[in-house]
């Protein structure tokens, strides 16, 4: 047989109790397993308000620096890294190059979530996540020409509208003046 190592499971609302021998991983040797020792025990205690790390999250429009949204996530000290969601914003695109976690360029999952490490964080520590968004629109000029020409239809001058890039776009029925 081989040695076996177990990692303490994360239990919502609880943290690993601080006591001698209560580590995040425990090992059984092959000999212990062969001799009948097949139980590993982890001790937990309920998390109190003072045992939480605060993750403050906000979305900012780069064009005018206005806040688009904000929320706070409370996470137990010692929890695994957290994936923090960036909310989709109409006509805006998440800018991964300028989004930050504690003023350092953020690392993202494939689902556009910022990965926030809690390593070394203590109770009541605060982590600030800032998602920045840039314009994701293009100007679309709508023309009305006579068939087979580039002559503008009378009473219908060209006009420009904004359309979100990468999304289907249609303009309502047009009326002539």
PDB file of N, CA and C in Angstrom, residues 83 96 107-115:
ATOM      1  N   UNK A  83     -13.196  33.449  -6.940  1.00  0.00           N
ATOM      2  CA  UNK A  83     -13.438  33.973  -8.282  1.00  0.00           C
ATOM      3  C   UNK A  83     -14.509  35.047  -8.154  1.00  0.00           C
ATOM      4  N   UNK A  96      -9.605  43.888 -19.263  1.00  0.00           N
ATOM      5  CA  UNK A  96      -8.785  43.047 -18.386  1.00  0.00           C
ATOM      6  C   UNK A  96      -7.399  43.638 -18.153  1.00  0.00           C
ATOM      7  N   UNK A 107      -5.811  38.825 -12.506  1.00  0.00           N
ATOM      8  CA  UNK A 107      -5.727  37.591 -13.284  1.00  0.00           C
ATOM      9  C   UNK A 107      -7.156  37.082 -13.410  1.00  0.00           C
ATOM     10  N   UNK A 108      -7.519  36.584 -14.598  1.00  0.00           N
ATOM     11  CA  UNK A 108      -8.908  36.205 -14.855  1.00  0.00           C
ATOM     12  C   UNK A 108      -9.074  34.733 -15.177  1.00  0.00           C
ATOM     13  N   UNK A 109     -10.262  34.207 -14.853  1.00  0.00           N
ATOM     14  CA  UNK A 109     -10.662  32.875 -15.290  1.00  0.00           C
ATOM     15  C   UNK A 109     -11.183  32.998 -16.717  1.00  0.00           C
ATOM     16  N   UNK A 110     -11.469  31.874 -17.331  1.00  0.00           N
ATOM     17  CA  UNK A 110     -12.029  31.887 -18.682  1.00  0.00           C
ATOM     18  C   UNK A 110     -13.410  32.545 -18.702  1.00  0.00           C
ATOM     19  N   UNK A 111     -14.075  32.587 -17.543  1.00  0.00           N
ATOM     20  CA  UNK A 111     -15.423  33.177 -17.450  1.00  0.00           C
ATOM     21  C   UNK A 111     -15.370  34.658 -17.061  1.00  0.00           C
ATOM     22  N   UNK A 112     -14.227  35.296 -17.243  1.00  0.00           N
ATOM     23  CA  UNK A 112     -14.057  36.719 -16.917  1.00  0.00           C
ATOM     24  C   UNK A 112     -14.282  37.028 -15.436  1.00  0.00           C
ATOM     25  N   UNK A 113     -13.869  36.123 -14.564  1.00  0.00           N
ATOM     26  CA  UNK A 113     -13.920  36.369 -13.125  1.00  0.00           C
ATOM     27  C   UNK A 113     -12.492  36.625 -12.651  1.00  0.00           C
ATOM     28  N   UNK A 114     -12.327  37.635 -11.784  1.00  0.00           N
ATOM     29  CA  UNK A 114     -11.001  37.924 -11.243  1.00  0.00           C
ATOM     30  C   UNK A 114     -10.681  36.892 -10.159  1.00  0.00           C
ATOM     31  N   UNK A 115      -9.465  36.390 -10.178  1.00  0.00           N
ATOM     32  CA  UNK A 115      -9.039  35.423  -9.170  1.00  0.00           C
ATOM     33  C   UNK A 115      -8.394  36.197  -8.023  1.00  0.00           C
TER      34      UNK A 115
END
